[in-house]
């Protein structure tokens, strides 16, 4: 929890006030049996009524004060723990947003979701419970023991002697339960991932009749989570009954010894009754302390998981320009985009790109063709600096992307990924995507992306609603919407990752004409499976297993690259040269 101290410190005074009020309420509650013992042993034998009303009134006043203090403190604890958790969730979300792609790959999306939800909830519960029980339970325990010692030291020894045994039980249970709760959260990550995959792929699952198989997957991980939770619950469940058993044995001993002492005239009946009430208080306090330790076990495990994310270092720092290998080659006008002997691997085992080199001048276009896993999308990931290459350099305007601040770098791109994000909202919201763009930019981008026709067919036009994940749009409509988003801000560099695969040939041809006719100063990289989509690009790059097997224009590759020629002939027919 010390790693999260900076979130607690701004609210320390408020939490201290909360615990102070809780302390006051506990002291008032402790005074009630004390006043009752005075009434029974000192006032009743005298036969006077006035002292009975006096001490009875004090008991009522303490009860009312205890109730008021507890209600007030509980509301304050909920407020402060909520504020701390809100700030923690915000910082955790912001940290997740700034993690590099490789860090997110290691963390996994499911783990990020569970840390942001269930782990922060456990921390919230720990903070709230610690303010409520963290003061009251120890004060009730120690105060009850002190009051008992003051009334009858001999009788109190019977109960105090039981406390070390309870302490041992709490220590052992806590030590065993913390690793179990950490393991439980890890399995919860797995269950979230399975659930996320089922929700996202529900249509494919139903189409392939894999519902029973997915039920089995979920049942397996759910059973594993249940088993771990039951195991941890069985360990922590030992605390309450064992604590109650030990304290009840102590109570039995108190009653037995107290009876002999009253008969011998060494104690009074009022003391015994007060002892019984203090015993109930001590028992409840011990149960509260055990609940604190159980909650502490969960909260500590969750706090470590959250702190691990918050402590992740910045993975892709902006480097000094002088230390960049891109500084070489001065005196010449640099290429707009250049890959200089780039080698990259996602896992460090086998290269996803192997010594890749190419360059584009401003306004030129590059078409990339290759099989699945050949490294096409990896080129875009490196260009946008989602990852850094292990060898070589990626340059934009002669500057290594590692020297360009994230905001400046991102502003250069308009991107439509292969599996891109369509959010719930309106068509305008999806094209604008929280940028300062006027309606004219949206209309122009929609027209260039060939989305104008299907938008105009809707009564609301740009304000037509879009369902979650674009479920009320066809595949081609989604792709045109995403291309419009990429074009809306007139980007310096346009990246289209197989983003026209759902378009018919006519619409695809119109889109290509619009791109080459109206974005002549925009450097483009187009990834496609159709030769017709990239044949008019200034350069075409053919990849296989991360290696360049062809580079040039369409005509050059038809002569020099066998793989390209085979694909072209299979798609367009042998000898056919028109799209």
XYZ file of C-alpha atoms in Angstrom:
579
model
C 0.000 0.000 0.000
C 2.965 2.329 0.441
C 3.183 2.583 -3.352
C -0.249 4.216 -3.360
C 0.601 6.633 -0.551
C 0.673 9.647 -2.870
C -3.042 9.162 -3.532
C -3.865 8.975 0.172
C -1.722 11.902 1.365
C -3.919 14.706 -0.102
C -6.848 13.320 1.895
C -4.856 12.489 5.040
C -6.350 15.284 7.145
C -9.881 14.362 6.131
C -9.244 10.681 6.843
C -7.678 11.624 10.184
C -10.822 13.605 11.066
C -12.948 10.608 10.042
C -10.956 8.294 12.289
C -11.056 10.873 15.093
C -14.858 10.905 14.939
C -14.820 7.124 14.842
C -12.552 7.125 17.914
C -14.965 9.427 19.767
C -17.867 7.114 18.948
C -15.910 4.075 20.182
C -15.051 5.783 23.480
C -18.716 6.679 24.018
C -19.738 3.085 23.366
C -17.150 1.840 25.865
C -18.587 4.082 28.575
C -22.071 2.522 28.454
C -21.213 -0.735 30.385
C -19.108 1.323 32.800
C -22.087 3.516 33.746
C -24.291 0.440 34.016
C -21.816 -1.173 36.440
C -21.908 1.973 38.594
C -25.714 1.895 38.663
C -25.863 -1.777 39.650
C -23.084 -1.859 42.224
C -22.973 1.683 43.647
C -26.375 3.347 43.111
C -29.008 0.591 43.391
C -27.869 -0.516 46.884
C -28.410 3.084 48.145
C -32.042 3.173 46.957
C -31.646 6.670 45.445
C -33.437 7.393 42.146
C -31.728 10.619 41.076
C -28.295 9.018 40.387
C -30.050 6.295 38.373
C -31.636 8.932 36.101
C -28.308 10.764 35.910
C -26.243 7.769 34.854
C -29.099 6.444 32.709
C -29.191 9.773 30.918
C -25.433 9.606 30.397
C -25.875 6.122 28.907
C -28.539 7.448 26.500
C -26.321 10.408 25.616
C -23.377 8.089 24.891
C -25.588 5.838 22.779
C -26.885 8.792 20.733
C -23.373 10.224 20.379
C -22.009 6.840 19.315
C -24.731 6.456 16.652
C -24.221 9.976 15.305
C -20.435 9.658 15.231
C -20.539 6.284 13.458
C -23.020 7.427 10.797
C -21.057 10.619 10.163
C -17.703 8.798 10.036
C -19.059 6.114 7.704
C -20.310 8.734 5.255
C -16.986 10.559 5.399
C -15.037 7.348 4.813
C -17.163 6.554 1.761
C -16.515 10.060 0.407
C -12.730 10.030 0.876
C -12.249 6.462 -0.366
C -14.384 7.288 -3.414
C -12.293 10.375 -4.206
C -9.034 8.440 -3.842
C -10.298 5.598 -6.029
C -11.553 8.018 -8.665
C -8.129 9.635 -8.927
C -6.428 6.242 -8.928
C -8.662 4.968 -11.733
C -8.043 8.136 -13.743
C -4.257 7.845 -13.436
C -4.371 4.128 -14.173
C -6.472 4.742 -17.289
C -4.117 7.520 -18.393
C -1.117 5.240 -17.815
C -2.722 2.475 -19.854
C -3.360 4.964 -22.658
C 0.335 5.897 -22.741
C 1.777 2.395 -22.556
C 3.656 1.325 -25.630
C 2.238 -1.416 -27.813
C 4.875 -3.869 -26.555
C 4.023 -3.076 -22.914
C 0.328 -3.602 -23.628
C 1.162 -6.870 -25.377
C 2.855 -8.078 -22.194
C 0.111 -6.770 -19.908
C -2.796 -7.962 -22.114
C -6.099 -6.130 -22.531
C -7.999 -8.463 -20.201
C -5.541 -7.844 -17.376
C -5.738 -4.086 -17.943
C -9.534 -4.229 -17.708
C -9.576 -6.254 -14.492
C -6.971 -3.980 -12.874
C -9.024 -0.944 -13.803
C -12.251 -2.435 -12.436
C -12.045 -5.213 -9.839
C -8.611 -4.267 -8.458
C -9.516 -0.617 -7.931
C -12.793 -1.766 -6.334
C -10.854 -3.914 -3.852
C -8.655 -0.920 -3.010
C -11.754 1.222 -2.527
C -13.233 -1.322 -0.121
C -9.966 -1.548 1.792
C -9.746 2.239 2.230
C -13.365 2.480 3.358
C -13.143 -0.461 5.766
C -9.865 0.719 7.255
C -11.428 4.059 8.159
C -14.525 2.401 9.596
C -13.062 -0.613 11.363
C -9.387 0.286 11.422
C -9.905 2.614 14.374
C -13.120 1.364 15.955
C -12.180 -2.319 16.199
C -8.747 -1.841 17.846
C -10.135 0.819 20.209
C -13.033 -1.411 21.191
C -10.612 -4.283 21.720
C -7.973 -2.399 23.705
C -10.495 -0.155 25.453
C -12.609 -3.129 26.461
C -9.576 -4.923 27.842
C -8.454 -1.813 29.766
C -11.919 -1.281 31.262
C -12.032 -4.928 32.310
C -8.578 -4.733 33.882
C -9.655 -1.616 35.804
C -12.760 -3.337 37.130
C -11.271 -6.712 38.051
C -7.676 -7.587 37.071
C -8.071 -11.261 38.025
C -11.117 -11.832 35.849
C -9.586 -9.924 32.929
C -6.581 -12.283 32.891
C -8.857 -15.097 31.753
C -9.831 -13.160 28.628
C -6.533 -11.421 27.947
C -4.776 -14.785 27.956
C -6.797 -15.799 24.914
C -5.691 -12.849 22.720
C -2.223 -14.219 21.726
C -3.871 -17.338 20.297
C -6.186 -15.167 18.220
C -3.229 -13.115 17.015
C -1.434 -16.249 15.825
C -4.524 -17.369 13.883
C -4.898 -13.988 12.172
C -1.210 -13.897 11.219
C -1.213 -17.396 9.709
C -4.446 -16.801 7.782
C -3.218 -13.489 6.376
C 0.130 -14.929 5.301
C -1.564 -17.760 3.413
C -4.425 -15.776 1.891
C -2.483 -12.916 0.213
C -0.780 -15.168 -2.414
C -4.119 -16.872 -3.049
C -5.866 -13.590 -3.786
C -3.040 -12.583 -6.130
C -3.499 -15.854 -7.993
C -7.255 -15.291 -8.032
C -6.834 -11.919 -9.748
C -4.573 -13.505 -12.374
C -7.214 -16.140 -13.151
C -9.796 -13.355 -13.244
C -7.711 -11.732 -16.007
C -8.002 -14.966 -17.966
C -11.761 -15.140 -17.464
C -12.162 -11.527 -18.621
C -10.186 -12.379 -21.761
C -12.389 -15.389 -22.531
C -15.524 -13.329 -21.923
C -14.200 -10.482 -24.073
C -13.412 -12.854 -26.932
C -16.898 -14.396 -26.723
C -18.668 -11.033 -26.788
C -16.528 -9.679 -29.627
C -16.765 -12.825 -31.730
C -20.353 -13.796 -30.949
C -21.393 -13.757 -34.613
C -18.534 -15.974 -35.726
C -19.166 -18.353 -32.820
C -22.828 -18.722 -33.767
C -22.054 -18.994 -37.475
C -19.633 -21.874 -36.871
C -21.867 -23.539 -34.259
C -19.167 -23.251 -31.603
C -21.498 -22.146 -28.813
C -21.049 -25.368 -26.831
C -17.282 -25.218 -27.268
C -17.177 -21.642 -25.963
C -19.413 -22.620 -23.064
C -16.846 -25.270 -22.231
C -14.015 -22.733 -22.351
C -15.863 -20.370 -20.050
C -16.888 -23.211 -17.721
C -13.254 -24.293 -17.416
C -11.884 -20.873 -16.491
C -14.916 -20.099 -14.318
C -14.427 -23.371 -12.440
C -10.746 -22.575 -11.977
C -11.611 -19.145 -10.574
C -14.264 -20.664 -8.321
C -11.831 -23.274 -7.009
C -9.219 -20.661 -6.128
C -11.823 -18.406 -4.534
C -13.185 -21.325 -2.503
C -9.688 -22.267 -1.414
C -8.941 -18.715 -0.311
C -12.374 -18.510 1.311
C -11.787 -21.717 3.241
C -8.537 -20.320 4.612
C -10.051 -16.998 5.673
C -13.211 -18.695 6.927
C -11.139 -20.337 9.673
C -10.712 -16.973 11.374
C -14.228 -16.189 12.582
C -15.188 -19.563 14.110
C -11.773 -20.114 15.680
C -11.788 -16.597 17.119
C -15.314 -17.062 18.455
C -14.359 -20.434 19.967
C -11.350 -19.043 21.802
C -13.227 -15.992 23.094
C -16.203 -18.092 24.188
C -13.850 -20.355 26.091
C -12.513 -17.223 27.740
C -16.054 -16.073 28.493
C -16.884 -19.432 30.081
C -13.795 -19.124 32.218
C -14.787 -15.555 33.196
C -18.273 -16.659 34.282
C -16.876 -19.626 36.226
C -14.165 -17.637 37.999
C -16.520 -14.674 38.484
C -19.093 -16.822 40.241
C -16.504 -18.010 42.774
C -15.211 -14.459 43.294
C -18.719 -13.050 43.852
C -19.463 -15.798 46.361
C -16.179 -15.053 48.091
C -16.991 -11.328 48.176
C -14.027 -10.421 45.996
C -16.175 -9.097 43.126
C -19.681 -7.755 42.462
C -22.501 -8.841 40.176
C -22.464 -5.536 38.315
C -18.843 -6.188 37.347
C -19.764 -9.591 35.940
C -22.603 -8.077 33.852
C -20.287 -5.314 32.611
C -17.695 -7.966 31.803
C -20.243 -9.798 29.648
C -21.046 -6.629 27.703
C -17.386 -5.819 27.247
C -16.875 -9.370 26.087
C -19.495 -8.897 23.343
C -17.730 -5.688 22.325
C -14.346 -7.427 22.273
C -15.788 -10.332 20.294
C -17.259 -7.977 17.677
C -13.995 -6.040 17.598
C -12.011 -9.215 16.966
C -14.386 -10.230 14.188
C -13.979 -6.733 12.743
C -10.212 -7.048 12.872
C -10.368 -10.397 11.083
C -12.533 -8.782 8.375
C -9.900 -6.073 8.077
C -7.187 -8.658 7.514
C -9.281 -10.459 4.897
C -9.960 -7.158 3.133
C -6.296 -6.236 3.535
C -5.306 -9.470 1.787
C -7.456 -8.627 -1.228
C -6.568 -4.946 -1.194
C -2.828 -5.571 -0.910
C -2.876 -8.024 -3.823
C -4.854 -5.552 -5.930
C -2.678 -2.617 -4.867
C 0.448 -4.439 -6.046
C -1.166 -5.156 -9.415
C -2.230 -1.536 -9.869
C 1.125 -0.207 -8.654
C 2.956 -2.478 -11.110
C 1.168 -0.746 -13.994
C 1.658 2.757 -12.587
C 5.367 2.018 -12.105
C 5.915 0.906 -15.692
C 8.650 3.102 -17.197
C 8.115 5.163 -20.313
C 9.056 2.710 -23.010
C 9.311 4.957 -26.073
C 11.060 8.090 -24.851
C 11.727 10.942 -27.238
C 15.445 10.917 -27.983
C 17.732 13.877 -28.560
C 18.127 14.753 -32.218
C 21.926 14.749 -31.984
C 21.995 11.159 -30.736
C 19.876 9.896 -33.618
C 21.385 8.038 -36.560
C 19.058 10.064 -38.770
C 21.320 13.096 -38.453
C 23.558 11.759 -41.222
C 23.172 12.688 -44.865
C 22.949 16.460 -44.540
C 23.242 18.540 -47.683
C 20.628 16.524 -49.575
C 16.904 17.046 -49.407
C 15.789 14.127 -47.228
C 13.140 11.669 -48.328
C 9.744 12.226 -46.790
C 9.603 8.637 -45.494
C 12.619 6.361 -45.253
C 13.196 2.922 -43.776
C 16.935 2.490 -43.383
C 18.044 -1.137 -42.928
C 15.231 -1.849 -40.437
C 15.097 -5.153 -38.558
C 12.324 -5.795 -36.070
C 10.862 -8.697 -34.081
C 7.824 -8.660 -31.795
C 9.075 -11.514 -29.640
C 12.837 -11.451 -30.198
C 12.579 -14.881 -31.837
C 12.709 -14.576 -35.611
C 12.553 -11.281 -37.489
C 9.176 -9.907 -38.553
C 11.056 -7.436 -40.758
C 14.552 -8.289 -41.965
C 16.890 -5.492 -43.172
C 14.097 -3.543 -44.861
C 15.016 -0.370 -46.771
C 12.971 1.964 -48.964
C 12.315 5.680 -49.329
C 9.467 7.877 -50.552
C 9.485 11.504 -51.593
C 6.672 13.825 -50.597
C 3.544 13.078 -52.601
C 4.685 9.617 -53.677
C 2.753 6.468 -52.884
C 3.844 3.014 -51.819
C 1.726 -0.087 -52.279
C 2.592 -3.077 -50.093
C 1.672 -6.602 -51.084
C 2.387 -9.840 -49.264
C 0.932 -12.866 -47.572
C -0.428 -13.067 -44.035
C 2.357 -12.483 -41.502
C 4.744 -11.062 -44.084
C 5.225 -7.818 -42.128
C 2.922 -5.403 -43.975
C 1.168 -3.931 -40.918
C 4.452 -3.986 -38.988
C 5.771 -1.302 -41.346
C 2.918 1.004 -40.310
C 3.446 0.172 -36.621
C 7.103 1.193 -36.854
C 6.345 4.301 -38.897
C 3.858 5.527 -36.269
C 6.287 4.435 -33.559
C 4.064 1.970 -31.817
C 7.269 -0.063 -31.596
C 10.970 0.737 -32.087
C 13.114 -1.378 -34.422
C 15.926 -3.453 -32.955
C 18.175 -2.331 -35.804
C 18.122 0.512 -38.320
C 16.066 3.704 -38.334
C 12.673 4.960 -39.509
C 12.788 8.551 -40.763
C 10.166 11.158 -41.591
C 11.471 14.292 -43.276
C 15.021 13.259 -42.431
C 14.211 12.990 -38.727
C 14.274 9.705 -36.868
C 10.770 9.071 -35.508
C 12.407 8.442 -32.137
C 13.267 12.161 -31.975
C 9.761 13.409 -32.827
C 7.390 14.104 -29.881
C 4.310 11.888 -29.819
C 1.817 14.693 -30.453
C 3.760 16.072 -33.394
C 4.264 12.602 -34.856
C 0.617 11.559 -34.552
C -0.584 14.782 -36.186
C 1.213 13.803 -39.394
C -0.912 10.707 -40.013
C -4.331 9.832 -41.278
C -4.859 6.124 -40.641
C -7.443 3.480 -41.434
C -6.395 0.151 -39.946
C -7.436 -3.293 -41.081
C -9.578 -3.894 -37.984
C -10.392 -0.368 -36.923
C -12.655 1.121 -34.285
C -16.183 2.385 -34.974
C -17.798 3.897 -31.897
C -21.413 4.388 -30.916
C -22.588 7.880 -31.834
C -23.270 9.563 -35.162
C -21.550 9.399 -38.542
C -20.200 12.906 -37.900
C -18.821 11.851 -34.513
C -16.967 8.932 -36.087
C -15.442 11.018 -38.876
C -14.550 13.971 -36.626
C -13.340 11.707 -33.782
C -12.979 14.508 -31.212
C -10.895 16.744 -33.497
C -11.542 20.413 -34.261
C -12.997 19.879 -37.733
C -15.931 21.764 -39.221
C -18.783 20.187 -41.136
C -17.187 21.185 -44.444
C -14.186 18.988 -43.696
C -16.513 16.094 -42.867
C -18.524 16.476 -46.071
C -15.363 16.737 -48.188
C -13.777 13.688 -46.544
C -16.987 11.648 -46.887
C -17.165 12.519 -50.583
C -13.543 11.580 -51.231
C -14.012 8.304 -49.336
C -17.059 7.473 -51.508
C -19.245 7.513 -48.388
C -21.405 10.411 -49.536
C -23.970 8.205 -51.257
C -24.873 5.993 -48.301
C -24.790 8.977 -45.921
C -27.186 10.966 -48.130
C -29.535 7.967 -48.222
C -30.107 8.353 -44.478
C -32.647 10.893 -43.366
C -30.375 12.373 -40.671
C -27.357 12.592 -43.000
C -24.145 13.107 -41.025
C -26.177 12.979 -37.812
C -27.418 9.455 -38.552
C -26.821 7.148 -35.565
C -24.078 4.515 -35.584
C -24.517 1.464 -33.355
C -21.849 -0.061 -31.118
C -18.967 -1.369 -33.275
C -20.889 -0.122 -36.318
C -23.305 -3.061 -36.221
C -25.888 -1.144 -38.275
C -23.382 -0.562 -41.109
C -22.208 -2.964 -43.773
C -18.546 -3.871 -44.104
C -18.066 -1.528 -47.043
C -19.864 1.331 -45.280
C -17.654 0.886 -42.229
C -14.500 0.973 -44.337
C -15.587 4.108 -46.195
C -16.430 5.750 -42.866
C -12.961 4.911 -41.535
C -11.259 6.186 -44.696
C -13.240 9.426 -44.363
C -11.923 9.731 -40.794
C -8.366 9.314 -42.081
C -8.857 11.980 -44.790
C -10.804 14.543 -42.737
C -7.783 16.455 -41.367
C -5.863 16.462 -44.692
C -2.969 14.432 -43.295
C 0.634 14.782 -44.344
C 0.910 10.977 -44.532
C -2.003 8.672 -45.336
C -1.863 5.043 -44.196
C -4.501 2.584 -45.412
C -4.076 -0.942 -44.075
C -6.181 -3.183 -46.314
C -9.016 -0.740 -45.658
C -10.773 -1.169 -49.020
C -11.062 -4.966 -49.026
C -14.860 -4.820 -48.578
C -15.381 -2.327 -51.419
C -16.541 -3.409 -54.848
C -14.180 -2.807 -57.768
C -16.066 0.245 -59.010
C -16.077 1.992 -55.625
C -12.425 1.037 -55.087
C -11.475 2.547 -58.451
C -13.368 5.779 -57.643
C -11.638 5.949 -54.275
C -8.196 5.562 -55.872
C -8.961 8.291 -58.410
C -10.060 10.629 -55.604
C -6.907 9.932 -53.603
C -4.486 10.452 -56.473
C -6.404 13.441 -57.842
C -7.069 15.452 -54.670
C -4.245 14.468 -52.330
C -1.261 14.916 -54.595
C 0.872 16.406 -51.817
C 0.069 13.592 -49.382
C 2.498 10.707 -49.097
C 0.564 7.457 -49.068
C 1.251 3.893 -47.974
C -1.431 1.453 -49.073
C -1.592 -2.172 -47.941
C -3.838 -4.278 -50.141
C -4.509 -7.776 -51.403
C -5.739 -6.555 -54.779
C -3.200 -5.683 -57.442
C -5.720 -3.204 -58.868
C -5.663 -1.215 -55.608
C -1.906 -0.562 -55.721
C -0.835 -0.956 -59.374
C -0.796 2.822 -59.941
C 1.341 3.556 -56.858
C 4.703 5.220 -57.410
C 6.419 2.245 -55.777
C 5.243 -1.263 -54.912
C 6.882 -3.365 -52.200
C 6.406 -7.136 -52.180
C 7.130 -8.896 -48.868
C 7.550 -12.514 -47.835
C 8.388 -13.492 -44.234
C 9.563 -9.948 -43.492
C 11.959 -9.817 -46.451
C 11.786 -7.767 -49.622
C 11.286 -9.992 -52.653
C 10.261 -7.232 -55.027
C 10.398 -3.423 -55.228
C 9.536 -1.128 -58.119
C 6.622 -0.065 -60.293
C 3.889 -2.413 -61.521
C 5.505 -2.855 -64.910
C 8.946 -3.459 -63.401
C 7.603 -6.095 -61.006
C 5.713 -7.855 -63.773
C 9.101 -8.376 -65.420
C 11.327 -9.010 -62.405
C 9.202 -10.530 -59.584
C 7.744 -13.970 -60.195
C 5.528 -13.896 -57.076
C 4.005 -10.555 -58.048
C 3.431 -11.686 -61.607
C 1.634 -14.849 -60.468
C -0.680 -12.832 -58.199
C -1.368 -10.287 -60.951
C -2.166 -12.957 -63.498
C -4.446 -14.824 -61.100
C -6.387 -11.656 -60.287
C -6.483 -9.843 -63.613
C -5.772 -12.533 -66.172
C -2.569 -13.182 -68.045
C -1.434 -10.208 -70.057
C -4.222 -7.950 -68.821
C -2.841 -4.502 -68.011
C -5.874 -2.444 -67.105
C -7.582 -2.280 -63.740
